[in-house]
Rosetta silent file (secondary structure, phi, psi, omega in degrees, C-alpha in Angstrom):
SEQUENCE: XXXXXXXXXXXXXXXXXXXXXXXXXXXXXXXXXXXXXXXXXXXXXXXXXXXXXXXXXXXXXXXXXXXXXXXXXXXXXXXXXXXXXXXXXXXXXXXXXXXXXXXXXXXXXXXXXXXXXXXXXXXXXXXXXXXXXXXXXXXXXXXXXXXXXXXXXXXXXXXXXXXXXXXXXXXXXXXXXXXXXXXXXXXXXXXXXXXXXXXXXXXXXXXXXXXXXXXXXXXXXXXXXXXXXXXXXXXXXXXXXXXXXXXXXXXXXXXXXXXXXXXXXXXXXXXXXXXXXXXXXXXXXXXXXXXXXXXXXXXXXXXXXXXX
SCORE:     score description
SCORE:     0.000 S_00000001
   1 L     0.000  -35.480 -160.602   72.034  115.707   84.115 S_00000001
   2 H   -89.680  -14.009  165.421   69.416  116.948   86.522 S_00000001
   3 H   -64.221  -32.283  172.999   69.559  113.225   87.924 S_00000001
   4 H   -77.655  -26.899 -149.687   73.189  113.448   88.867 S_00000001
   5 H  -102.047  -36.311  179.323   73.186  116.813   89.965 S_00000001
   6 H   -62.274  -63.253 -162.339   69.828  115.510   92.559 S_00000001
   7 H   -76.659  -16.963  176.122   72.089  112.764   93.825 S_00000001
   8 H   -82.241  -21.656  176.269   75.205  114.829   94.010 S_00000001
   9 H   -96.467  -16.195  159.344   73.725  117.496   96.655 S_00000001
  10 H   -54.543  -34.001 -165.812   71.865  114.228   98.689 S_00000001
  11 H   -50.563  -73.206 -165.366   75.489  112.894   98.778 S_00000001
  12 H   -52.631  -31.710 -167.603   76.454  116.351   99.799 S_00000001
  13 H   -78.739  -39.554 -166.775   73.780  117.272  102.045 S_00000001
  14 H   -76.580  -50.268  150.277   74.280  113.505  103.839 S_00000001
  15 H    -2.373  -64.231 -162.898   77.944  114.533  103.923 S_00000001
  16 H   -77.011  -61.476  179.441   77.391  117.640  105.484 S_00000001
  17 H   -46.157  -54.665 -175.160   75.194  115.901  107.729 S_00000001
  18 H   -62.528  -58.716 -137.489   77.732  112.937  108.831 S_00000001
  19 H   -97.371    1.711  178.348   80.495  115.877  109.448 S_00000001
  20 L  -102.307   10.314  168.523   78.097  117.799  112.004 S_00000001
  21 L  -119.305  -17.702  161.446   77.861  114.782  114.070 S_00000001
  22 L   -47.857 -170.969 -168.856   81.489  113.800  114.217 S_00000001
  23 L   -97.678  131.708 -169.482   83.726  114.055  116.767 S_00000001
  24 H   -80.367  -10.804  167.946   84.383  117.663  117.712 S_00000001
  25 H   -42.414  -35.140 -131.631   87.800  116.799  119.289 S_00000001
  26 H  -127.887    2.651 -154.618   89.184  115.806  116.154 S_00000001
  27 L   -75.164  -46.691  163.345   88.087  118.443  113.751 S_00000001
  28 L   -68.709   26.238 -172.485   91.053  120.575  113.970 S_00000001
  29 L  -115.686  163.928 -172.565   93.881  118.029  113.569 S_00000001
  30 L   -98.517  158.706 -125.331   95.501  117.258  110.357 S_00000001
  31 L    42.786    1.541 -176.521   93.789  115.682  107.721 S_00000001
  32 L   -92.085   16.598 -175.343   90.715  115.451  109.693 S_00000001
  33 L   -78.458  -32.872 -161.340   88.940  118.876  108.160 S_00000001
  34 L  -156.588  162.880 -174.615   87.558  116.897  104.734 S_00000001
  35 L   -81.975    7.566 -162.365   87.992  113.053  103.226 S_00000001
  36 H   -93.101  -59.535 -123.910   89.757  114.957  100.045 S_00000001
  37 H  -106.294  -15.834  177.807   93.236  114.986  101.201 S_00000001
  38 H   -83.042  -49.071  177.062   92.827  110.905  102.653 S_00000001
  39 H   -47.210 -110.374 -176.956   91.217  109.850   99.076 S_00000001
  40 H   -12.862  -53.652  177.987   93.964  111.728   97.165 S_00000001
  41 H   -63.716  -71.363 -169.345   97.022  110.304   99.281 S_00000001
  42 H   -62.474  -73.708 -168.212   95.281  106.697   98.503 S_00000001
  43 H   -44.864  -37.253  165.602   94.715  106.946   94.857 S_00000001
  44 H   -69.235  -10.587 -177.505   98.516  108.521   94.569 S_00000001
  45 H   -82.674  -41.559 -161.104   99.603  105.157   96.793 S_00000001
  46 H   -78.836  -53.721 -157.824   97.878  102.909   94.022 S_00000001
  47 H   -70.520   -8.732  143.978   99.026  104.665   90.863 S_00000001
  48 H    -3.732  -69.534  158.529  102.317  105.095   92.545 S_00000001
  49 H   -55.586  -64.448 -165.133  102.838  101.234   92.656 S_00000001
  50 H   -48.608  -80.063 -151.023  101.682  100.827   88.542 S_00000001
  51 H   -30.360  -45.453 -159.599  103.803  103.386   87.687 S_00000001
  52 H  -115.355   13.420  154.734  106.785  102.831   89.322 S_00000001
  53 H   -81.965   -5.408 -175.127  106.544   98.897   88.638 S_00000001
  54 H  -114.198   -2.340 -179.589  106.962   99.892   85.007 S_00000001
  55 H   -85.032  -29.832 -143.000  109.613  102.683   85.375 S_00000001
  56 H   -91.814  -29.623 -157.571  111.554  100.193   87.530 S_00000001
  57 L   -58.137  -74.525  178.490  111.071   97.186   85.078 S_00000001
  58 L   -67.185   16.122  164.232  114.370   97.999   82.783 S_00000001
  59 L  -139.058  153.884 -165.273  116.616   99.476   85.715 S_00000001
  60 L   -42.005  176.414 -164.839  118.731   97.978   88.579 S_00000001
  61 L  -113.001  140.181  178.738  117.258   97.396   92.078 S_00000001
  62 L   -86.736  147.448  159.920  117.727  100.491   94.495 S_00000001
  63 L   -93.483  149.729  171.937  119.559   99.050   97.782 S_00000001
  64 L  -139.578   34.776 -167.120  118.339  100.385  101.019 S_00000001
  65 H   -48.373  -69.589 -162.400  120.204   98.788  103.714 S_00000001
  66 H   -70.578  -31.266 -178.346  120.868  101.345  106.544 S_00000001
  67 H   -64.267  -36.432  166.472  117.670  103.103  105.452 S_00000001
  68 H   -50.242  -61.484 -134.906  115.127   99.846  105.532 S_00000001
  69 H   -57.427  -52.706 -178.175  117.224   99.345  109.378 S_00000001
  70 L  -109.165   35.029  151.242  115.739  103.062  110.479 S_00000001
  71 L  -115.076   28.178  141.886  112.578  103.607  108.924 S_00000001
  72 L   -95.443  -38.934 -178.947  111.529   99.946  110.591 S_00000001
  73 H   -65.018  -41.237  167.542  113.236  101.082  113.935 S_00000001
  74 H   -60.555  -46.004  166.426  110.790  104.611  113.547 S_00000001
  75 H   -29.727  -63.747 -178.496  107.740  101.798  112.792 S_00000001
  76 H   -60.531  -57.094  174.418  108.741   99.715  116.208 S_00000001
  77 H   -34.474  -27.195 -164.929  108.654  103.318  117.661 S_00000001
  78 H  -121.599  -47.307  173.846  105.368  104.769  116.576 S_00000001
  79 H   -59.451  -50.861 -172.310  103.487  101.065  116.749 S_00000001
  80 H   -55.469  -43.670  144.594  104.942  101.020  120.481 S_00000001
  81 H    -1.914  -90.979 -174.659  103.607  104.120  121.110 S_00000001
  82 H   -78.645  -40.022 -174.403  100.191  103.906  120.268 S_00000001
  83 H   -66.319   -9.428  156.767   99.791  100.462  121.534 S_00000001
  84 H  -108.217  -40.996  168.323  100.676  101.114  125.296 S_00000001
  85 H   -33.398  -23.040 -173.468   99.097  104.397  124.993 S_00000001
  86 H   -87.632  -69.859 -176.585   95.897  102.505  124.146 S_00000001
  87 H   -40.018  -43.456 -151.988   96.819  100.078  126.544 S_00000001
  88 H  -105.552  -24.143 -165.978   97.708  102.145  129.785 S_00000001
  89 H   -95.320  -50.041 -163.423   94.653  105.211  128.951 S_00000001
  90 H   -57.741  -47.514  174.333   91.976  102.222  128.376 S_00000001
  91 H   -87.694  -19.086  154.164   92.864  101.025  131.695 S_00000001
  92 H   -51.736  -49.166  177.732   92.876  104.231  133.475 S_00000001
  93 L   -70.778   -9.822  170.315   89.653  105.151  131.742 S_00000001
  94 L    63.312   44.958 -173.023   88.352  101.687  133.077 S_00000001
  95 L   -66.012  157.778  176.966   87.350  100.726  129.666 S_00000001
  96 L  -114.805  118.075 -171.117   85.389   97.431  129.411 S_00000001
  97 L   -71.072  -43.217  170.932   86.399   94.546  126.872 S_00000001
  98 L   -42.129  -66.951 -168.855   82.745   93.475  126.246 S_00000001
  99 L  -126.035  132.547  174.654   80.786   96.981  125.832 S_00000001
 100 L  -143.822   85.550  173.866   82.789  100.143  125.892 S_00000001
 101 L   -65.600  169.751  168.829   81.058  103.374  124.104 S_00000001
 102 L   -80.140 -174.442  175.900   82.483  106.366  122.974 S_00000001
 103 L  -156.138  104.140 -165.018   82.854  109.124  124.955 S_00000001
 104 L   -75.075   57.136 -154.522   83.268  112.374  123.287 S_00000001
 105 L  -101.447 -164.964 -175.446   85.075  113.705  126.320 S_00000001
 106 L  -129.901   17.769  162.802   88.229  116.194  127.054 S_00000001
 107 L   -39.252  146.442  176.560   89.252  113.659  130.041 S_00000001
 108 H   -65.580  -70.518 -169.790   92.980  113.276  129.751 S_00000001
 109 H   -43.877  -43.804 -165.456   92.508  109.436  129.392 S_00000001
 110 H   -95.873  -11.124  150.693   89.975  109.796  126.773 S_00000001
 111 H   -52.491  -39.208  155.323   91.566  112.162  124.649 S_00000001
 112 H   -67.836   -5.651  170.446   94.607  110.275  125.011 S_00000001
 113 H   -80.021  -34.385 -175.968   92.656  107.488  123.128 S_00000001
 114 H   -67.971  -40.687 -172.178   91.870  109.894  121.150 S_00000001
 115 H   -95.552  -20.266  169.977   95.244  110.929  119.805 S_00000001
 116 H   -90.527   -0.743  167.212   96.626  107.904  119.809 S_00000001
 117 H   -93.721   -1.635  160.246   94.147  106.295  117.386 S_00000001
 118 H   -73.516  -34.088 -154.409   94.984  109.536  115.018 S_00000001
 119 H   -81.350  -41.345 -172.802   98.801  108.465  115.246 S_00000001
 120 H   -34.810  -49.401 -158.260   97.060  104.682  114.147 S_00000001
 121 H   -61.583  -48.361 -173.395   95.407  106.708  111.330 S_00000001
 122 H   -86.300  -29.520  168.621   98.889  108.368  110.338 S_00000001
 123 H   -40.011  -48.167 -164.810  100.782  105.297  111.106 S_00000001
 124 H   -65.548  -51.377 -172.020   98.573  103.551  108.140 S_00000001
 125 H   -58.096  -53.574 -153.015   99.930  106.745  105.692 S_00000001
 126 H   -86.904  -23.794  153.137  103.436  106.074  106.884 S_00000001
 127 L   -42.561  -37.267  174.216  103.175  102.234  105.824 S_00000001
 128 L   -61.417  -26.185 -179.695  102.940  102.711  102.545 S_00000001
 129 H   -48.860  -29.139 -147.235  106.487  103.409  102.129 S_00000001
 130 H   -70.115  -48.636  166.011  106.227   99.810  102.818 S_00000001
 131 H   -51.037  -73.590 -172.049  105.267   99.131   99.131 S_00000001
 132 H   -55.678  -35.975  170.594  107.324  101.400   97.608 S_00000001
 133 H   -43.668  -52.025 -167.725  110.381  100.525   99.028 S_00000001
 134 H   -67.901  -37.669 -170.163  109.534   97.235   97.416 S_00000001
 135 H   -50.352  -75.623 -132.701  108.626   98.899   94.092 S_00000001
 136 H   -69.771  -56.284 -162.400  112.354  100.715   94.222 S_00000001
 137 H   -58.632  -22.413 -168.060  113.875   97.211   95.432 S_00000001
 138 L    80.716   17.657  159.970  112.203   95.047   92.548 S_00000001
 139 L   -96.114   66.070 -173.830  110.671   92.838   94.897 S_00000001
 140 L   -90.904   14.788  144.763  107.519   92.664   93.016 S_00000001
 141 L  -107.898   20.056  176.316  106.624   89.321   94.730 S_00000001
 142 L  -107.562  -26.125 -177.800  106.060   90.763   97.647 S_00000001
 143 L   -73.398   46.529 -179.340  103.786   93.528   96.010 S_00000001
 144 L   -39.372  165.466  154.887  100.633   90.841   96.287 S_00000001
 145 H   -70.235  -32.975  166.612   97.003   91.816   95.753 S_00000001
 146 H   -71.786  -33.066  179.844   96.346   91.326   99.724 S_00000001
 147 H   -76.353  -12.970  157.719   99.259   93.666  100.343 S_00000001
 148 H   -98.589  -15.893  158.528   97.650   96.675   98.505 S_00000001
 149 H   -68.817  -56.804  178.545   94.560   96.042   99.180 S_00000001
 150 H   -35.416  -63.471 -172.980   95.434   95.960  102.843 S_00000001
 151 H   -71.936  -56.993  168.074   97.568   99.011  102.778 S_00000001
 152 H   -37.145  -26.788 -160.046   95.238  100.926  100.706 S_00000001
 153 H   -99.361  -25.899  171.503   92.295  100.306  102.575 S_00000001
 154 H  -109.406   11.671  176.874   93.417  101.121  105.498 S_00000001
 155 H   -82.564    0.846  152.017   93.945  104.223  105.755 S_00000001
 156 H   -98.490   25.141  178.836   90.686  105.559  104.707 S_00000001
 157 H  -101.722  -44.775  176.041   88.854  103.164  106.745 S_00000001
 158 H   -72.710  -36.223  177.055   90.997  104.837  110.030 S_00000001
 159 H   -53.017  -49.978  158.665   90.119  108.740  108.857 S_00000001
 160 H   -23.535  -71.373 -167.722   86.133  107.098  109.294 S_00000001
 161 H   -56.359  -59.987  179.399   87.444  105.466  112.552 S_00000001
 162 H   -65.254  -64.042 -153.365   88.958  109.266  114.104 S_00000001
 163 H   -54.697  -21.790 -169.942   86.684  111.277  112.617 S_00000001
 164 H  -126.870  -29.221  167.509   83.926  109.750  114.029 S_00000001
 165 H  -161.849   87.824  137.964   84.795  107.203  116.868 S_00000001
 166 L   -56.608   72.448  153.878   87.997  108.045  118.310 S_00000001
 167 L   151.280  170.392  171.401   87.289  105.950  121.322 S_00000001
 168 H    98.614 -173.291  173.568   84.889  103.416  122.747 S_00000001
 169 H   -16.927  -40.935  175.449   85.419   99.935  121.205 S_00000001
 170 H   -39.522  -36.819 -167.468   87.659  101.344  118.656 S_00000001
 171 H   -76.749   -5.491 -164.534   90.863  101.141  120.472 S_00000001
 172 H   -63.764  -33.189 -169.153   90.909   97.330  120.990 S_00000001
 173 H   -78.779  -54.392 -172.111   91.616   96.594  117.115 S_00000001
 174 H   -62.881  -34.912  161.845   94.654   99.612  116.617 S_00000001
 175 H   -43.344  -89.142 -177.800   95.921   98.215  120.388 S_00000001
 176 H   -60.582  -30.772  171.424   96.508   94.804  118.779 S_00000001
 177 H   -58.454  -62.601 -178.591   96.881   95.823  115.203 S_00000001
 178 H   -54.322  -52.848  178.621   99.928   98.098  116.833 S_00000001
 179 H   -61.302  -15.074 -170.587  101.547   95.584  119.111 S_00000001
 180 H   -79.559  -26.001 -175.599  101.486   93.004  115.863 S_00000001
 181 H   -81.082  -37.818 -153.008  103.697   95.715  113.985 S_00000001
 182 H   -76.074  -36.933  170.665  106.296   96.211  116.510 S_00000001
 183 H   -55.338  -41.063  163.945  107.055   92.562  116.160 S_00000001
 184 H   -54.240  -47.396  170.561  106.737   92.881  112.413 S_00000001
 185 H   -65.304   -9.373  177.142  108.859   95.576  111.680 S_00000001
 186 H   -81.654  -21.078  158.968  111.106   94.193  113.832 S_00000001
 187 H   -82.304  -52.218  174.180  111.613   91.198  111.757 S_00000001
 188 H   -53.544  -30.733 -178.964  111.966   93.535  108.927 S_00000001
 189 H   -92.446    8.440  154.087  114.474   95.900  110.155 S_00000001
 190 H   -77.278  -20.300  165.656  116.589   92.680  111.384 S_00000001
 191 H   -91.756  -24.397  157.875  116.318   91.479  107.740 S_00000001
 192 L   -41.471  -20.374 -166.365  117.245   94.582  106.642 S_00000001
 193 L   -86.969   -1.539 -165.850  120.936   94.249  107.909 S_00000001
 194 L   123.583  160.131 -174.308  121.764   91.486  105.578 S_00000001
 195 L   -74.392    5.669 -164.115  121.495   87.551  104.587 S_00000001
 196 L  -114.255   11.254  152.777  123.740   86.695  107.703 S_00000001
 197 L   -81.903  -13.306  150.913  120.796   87.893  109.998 S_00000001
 198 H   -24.690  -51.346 -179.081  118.867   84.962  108.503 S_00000001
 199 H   -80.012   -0.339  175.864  119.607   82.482  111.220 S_00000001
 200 H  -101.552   12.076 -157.493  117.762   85.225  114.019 S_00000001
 201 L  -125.448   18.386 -156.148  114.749   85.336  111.349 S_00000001
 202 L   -70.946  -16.078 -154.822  113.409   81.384  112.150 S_00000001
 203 L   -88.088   -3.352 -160.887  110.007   82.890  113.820 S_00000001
 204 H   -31.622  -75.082  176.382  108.917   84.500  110.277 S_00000001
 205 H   -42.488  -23.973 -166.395  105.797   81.757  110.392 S_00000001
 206 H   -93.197   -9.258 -161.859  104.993   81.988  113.790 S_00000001
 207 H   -85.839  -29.297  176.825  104.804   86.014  113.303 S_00000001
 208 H   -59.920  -36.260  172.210  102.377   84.957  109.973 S_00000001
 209 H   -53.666  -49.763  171.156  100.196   83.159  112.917 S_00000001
 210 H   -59.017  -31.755 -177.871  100.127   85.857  114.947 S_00000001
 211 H   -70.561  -55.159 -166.069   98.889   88.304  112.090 S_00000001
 212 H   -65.742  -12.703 -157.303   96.288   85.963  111.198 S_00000001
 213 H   -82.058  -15.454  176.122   95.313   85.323  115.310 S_00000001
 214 H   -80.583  -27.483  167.447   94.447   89.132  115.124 S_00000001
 215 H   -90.056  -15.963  170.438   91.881   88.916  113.068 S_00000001
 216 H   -64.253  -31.907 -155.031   90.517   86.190  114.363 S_00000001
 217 H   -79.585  -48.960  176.299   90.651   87.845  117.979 S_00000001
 218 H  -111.653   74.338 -148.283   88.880   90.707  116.313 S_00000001
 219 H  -139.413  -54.025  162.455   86.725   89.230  114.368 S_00000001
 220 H   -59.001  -35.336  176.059   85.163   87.870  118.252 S_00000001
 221 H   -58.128  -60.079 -149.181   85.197   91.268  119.584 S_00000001
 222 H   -91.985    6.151 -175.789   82.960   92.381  117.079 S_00000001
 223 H   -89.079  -60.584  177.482   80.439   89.355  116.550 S_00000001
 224 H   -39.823   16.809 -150.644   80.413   89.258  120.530 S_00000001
 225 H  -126.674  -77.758 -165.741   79.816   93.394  120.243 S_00000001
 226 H   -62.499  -29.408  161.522   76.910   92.867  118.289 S_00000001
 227 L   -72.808  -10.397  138.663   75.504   89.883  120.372 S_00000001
 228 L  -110.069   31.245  144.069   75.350   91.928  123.127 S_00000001
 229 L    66.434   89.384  168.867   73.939   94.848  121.509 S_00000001
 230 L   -94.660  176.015 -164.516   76.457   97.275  122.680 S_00000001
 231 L   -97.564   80.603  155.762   76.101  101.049  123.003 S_00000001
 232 L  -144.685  163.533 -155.801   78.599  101.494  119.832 S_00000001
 233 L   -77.983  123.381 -175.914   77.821  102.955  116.448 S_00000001
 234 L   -71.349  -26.108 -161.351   76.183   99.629  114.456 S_00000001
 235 L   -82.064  -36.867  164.064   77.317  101.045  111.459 S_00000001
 236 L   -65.806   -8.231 -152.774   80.614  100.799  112.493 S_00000001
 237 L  -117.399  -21.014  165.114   80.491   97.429  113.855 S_00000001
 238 L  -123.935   20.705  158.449   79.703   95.954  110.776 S_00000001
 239 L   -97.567  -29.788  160.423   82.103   97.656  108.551 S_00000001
 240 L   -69.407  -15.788  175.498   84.401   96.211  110.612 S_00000001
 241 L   -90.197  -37.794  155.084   83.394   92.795  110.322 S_00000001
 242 H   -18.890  -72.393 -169.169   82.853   92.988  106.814 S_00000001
 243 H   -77.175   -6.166  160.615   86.350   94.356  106.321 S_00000001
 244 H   -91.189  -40.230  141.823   87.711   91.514  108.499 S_00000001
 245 H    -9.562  -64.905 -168.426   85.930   88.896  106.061 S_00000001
 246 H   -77.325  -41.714 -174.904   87.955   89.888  103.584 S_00000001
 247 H   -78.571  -64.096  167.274   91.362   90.522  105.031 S_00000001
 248 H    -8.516  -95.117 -178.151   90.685   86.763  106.629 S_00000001
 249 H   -41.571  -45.319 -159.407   90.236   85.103  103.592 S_00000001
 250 H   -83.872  -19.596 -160.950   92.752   86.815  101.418 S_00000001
 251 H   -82.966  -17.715 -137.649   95.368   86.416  104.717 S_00000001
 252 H  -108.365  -84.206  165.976   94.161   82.839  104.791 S_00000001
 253 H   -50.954  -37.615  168.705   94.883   81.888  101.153 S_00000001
 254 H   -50.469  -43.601 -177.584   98.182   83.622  101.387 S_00000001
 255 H   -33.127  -71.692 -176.794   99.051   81.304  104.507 S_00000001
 256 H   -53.927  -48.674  174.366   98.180   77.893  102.369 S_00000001
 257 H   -32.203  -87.517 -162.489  100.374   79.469   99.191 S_00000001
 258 H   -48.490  -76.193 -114.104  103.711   80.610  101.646 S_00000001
 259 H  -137.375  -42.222 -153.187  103.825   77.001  104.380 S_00000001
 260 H   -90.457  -45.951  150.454  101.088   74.575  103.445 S_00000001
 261 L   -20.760  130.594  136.733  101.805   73.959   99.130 S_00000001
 262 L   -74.400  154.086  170.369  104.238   71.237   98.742 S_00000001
 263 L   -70.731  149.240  174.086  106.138   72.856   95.683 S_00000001
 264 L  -100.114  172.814  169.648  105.824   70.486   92.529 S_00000001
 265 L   -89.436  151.959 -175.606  108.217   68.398   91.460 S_00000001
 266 L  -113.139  160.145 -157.512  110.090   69.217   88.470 S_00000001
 267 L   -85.413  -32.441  162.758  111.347   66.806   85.885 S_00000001
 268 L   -80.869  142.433  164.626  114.350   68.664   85.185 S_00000001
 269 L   -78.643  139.618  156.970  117.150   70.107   87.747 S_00000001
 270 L   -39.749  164.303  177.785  117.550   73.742   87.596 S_00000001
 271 L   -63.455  136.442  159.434  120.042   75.814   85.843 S_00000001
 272 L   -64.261  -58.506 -155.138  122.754   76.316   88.770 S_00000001
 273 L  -137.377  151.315 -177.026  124.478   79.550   87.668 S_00000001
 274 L  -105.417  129.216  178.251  123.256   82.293   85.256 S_00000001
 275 L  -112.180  178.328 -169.663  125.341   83.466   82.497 S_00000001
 276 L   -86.113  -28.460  142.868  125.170   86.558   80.660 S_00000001
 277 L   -57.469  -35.430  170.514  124.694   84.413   77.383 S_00000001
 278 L   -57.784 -179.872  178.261  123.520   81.311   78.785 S_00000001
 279 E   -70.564  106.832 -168.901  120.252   80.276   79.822 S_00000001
 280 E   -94.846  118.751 -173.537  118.430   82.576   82.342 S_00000001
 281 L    31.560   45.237 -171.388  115.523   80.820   84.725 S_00000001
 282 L    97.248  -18.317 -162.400  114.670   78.432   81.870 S_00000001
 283 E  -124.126  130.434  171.515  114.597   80.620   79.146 S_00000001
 284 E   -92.959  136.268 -146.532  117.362   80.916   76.357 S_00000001
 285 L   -87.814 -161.208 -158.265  118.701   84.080   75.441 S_00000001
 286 L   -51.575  -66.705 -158.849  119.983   85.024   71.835 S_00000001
 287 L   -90.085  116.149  163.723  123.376   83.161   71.979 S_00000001
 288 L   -34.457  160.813  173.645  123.545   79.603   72.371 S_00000001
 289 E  -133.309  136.283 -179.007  125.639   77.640   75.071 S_00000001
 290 E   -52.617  158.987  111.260  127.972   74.579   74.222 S_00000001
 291 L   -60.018  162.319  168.667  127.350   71.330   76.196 S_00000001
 292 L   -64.709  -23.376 -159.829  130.185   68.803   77.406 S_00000001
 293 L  -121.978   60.980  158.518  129.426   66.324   75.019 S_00000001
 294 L    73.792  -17.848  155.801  129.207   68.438   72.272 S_00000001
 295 L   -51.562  148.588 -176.178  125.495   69.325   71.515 S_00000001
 296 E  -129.976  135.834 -174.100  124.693   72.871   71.482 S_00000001
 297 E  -116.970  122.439  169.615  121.112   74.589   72.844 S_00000001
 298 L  -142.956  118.354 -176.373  119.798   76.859   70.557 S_00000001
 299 L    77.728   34.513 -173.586  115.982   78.375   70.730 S_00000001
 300 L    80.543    4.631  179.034  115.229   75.630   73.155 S_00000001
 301 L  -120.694  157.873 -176.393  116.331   72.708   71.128 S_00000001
 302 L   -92.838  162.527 -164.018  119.547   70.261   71.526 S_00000001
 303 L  -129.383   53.730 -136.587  121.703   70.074   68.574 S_00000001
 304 L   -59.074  154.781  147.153  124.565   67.229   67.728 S_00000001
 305 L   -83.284  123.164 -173.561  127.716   68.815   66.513 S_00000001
 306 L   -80.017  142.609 -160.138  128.282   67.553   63.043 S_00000001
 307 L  -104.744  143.133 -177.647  131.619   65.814   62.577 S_00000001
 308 L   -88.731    0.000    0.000  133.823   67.495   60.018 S_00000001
């Protein structure tokens, strides 16, 4: 006990430490007083998903048409936002894409850097719906392991990012990370409207390119960051590359799954049409189904019909 209780006040005391060096701009904005209320909000996003994949399992898929159409249209809104806010303050502020530090200043430009990498931070919170919505729809092949890692991760990775370096280097990744959503959600709320918005949806892959070309692009910022041994927080610089590792690879294997797999071939044609007795995706339910030439399938085996 007295071993835990020694490492729980270093924690706290390094804690304590870390929040008296943070940024004082940011102290008073919400969520940024304490890590409890970002931690809590993530752990209620994961069990959230179990939960409400197993309440969901026996009942109908929720529709969300007009509702997908304007909480993607609020998405394009709040990614457009911060990403020419980033854009248009960075270049006022005469930020430099090679070395840029922060600067814990009350300059209009750098403040406005400031607040718009909180709206990143809340942007991340506001994403999650992104999940659930699938959870309610029953699209639980869209709930991947990269898409919950992703959304989980990042929003306590951005409370880190504000709390401590709202500005400097930081804005380049939420700048591109933001402009990549307004195109995304924008293919989502156009698929939201229905299957006869399908023929407007052909760029889906090239938008999958684009996602991955972002991590690549800052993947260079930050090895190039570190190679010239910029005036930005080190600690930061490789949490980010780390956490780009990972998102790579898992974004990477998704890629090869979705476009590059040929599908195998099967020996059998599918079932066409599903009956409510009949044979459902391969598998046969209680009550048999007749054939034309007289054979019957019951428990997965054919059957002759015996002549009376």
């Amino acid at each position: 006990m007295e071993i835990i209780q020694d490492k729980y006040y270093e924690l706290q005391k390094f804690y304590d430490w870390a929040v008296s060096v943070s940024d004082p701009r940011v102290k008073d904005w919400p969520l940024m007083q304490s890590y409890t209320p970002t931690i809590v909000l993530t752990i209620i996003y994961i069990f959230s998903v179990i939960i409400g994949k197993r309440i969901m399992a026996d009942r109908e898929p929720i529709k969300f048409k007009y509702t997908l159409f304007f909480y993607n249209l609020g998405l394009i809104a709040l990614n457009f936002h911060i990403a020419s806010t980033l854009f248009i303050s960075a270049y006022r502020a005469g930020y430099s894409l090679q070395c840029q530090s922060v600067k814990y200043s009350y300059d209009p430009n750098e403040y406005s850097i400031a607040s718009a990498l909180w709206w990143f931070y809340i942007s991340k919170l506001v994403e999650m719906l992104d999940t659930i919505f699938f959870v309610l729809r029953k699209k639980n092949n869209q709930i991947s392991f990269l898409h919950v890692y992703h959304h989980a991760s990042m929003f306590p990775l951005w409370f880190i990012g504000v709390k401590w370096v709202a500005g400097g280097q930081s804005f380049f990744g939420a700048m591109i990370n933001s402009f990549i959503h307004v195109l995304m959600y924008s293919y989502y709320g156009l698929s939201a409207l229905g299957p006869h918005m399908q023929k407007y949806l052909w760029w889906k892959r090239y938008l999958t390119i684009l996602q991955l070309l972002q991590f690549f692009i800052g993947m260079v910022y930050g090895f190039q960051s570190l190679y010239l041994g910029c005036d930005f927080p080190l600690w930061m610089q490789y949490t980010g590359l780390v956490y780009g590792v990972t998102i790579i690879t898992l974004f990477c294997n998704f890629y090869i799954q979705a476009y590059m797999k040929k599908p195998k071939a099967h020996s059998q044609k599918p079932v066409k049409e599903a009956t409510a007795n009949g044979e459902i995706n391969g598998k046969v339910t209680e009550n048999s189904k007749k054939s034309k030439n007289g054979s019957s399938v019951s428990n997965g085996h054919m059957e002759k019909k015996k002549d009376k």
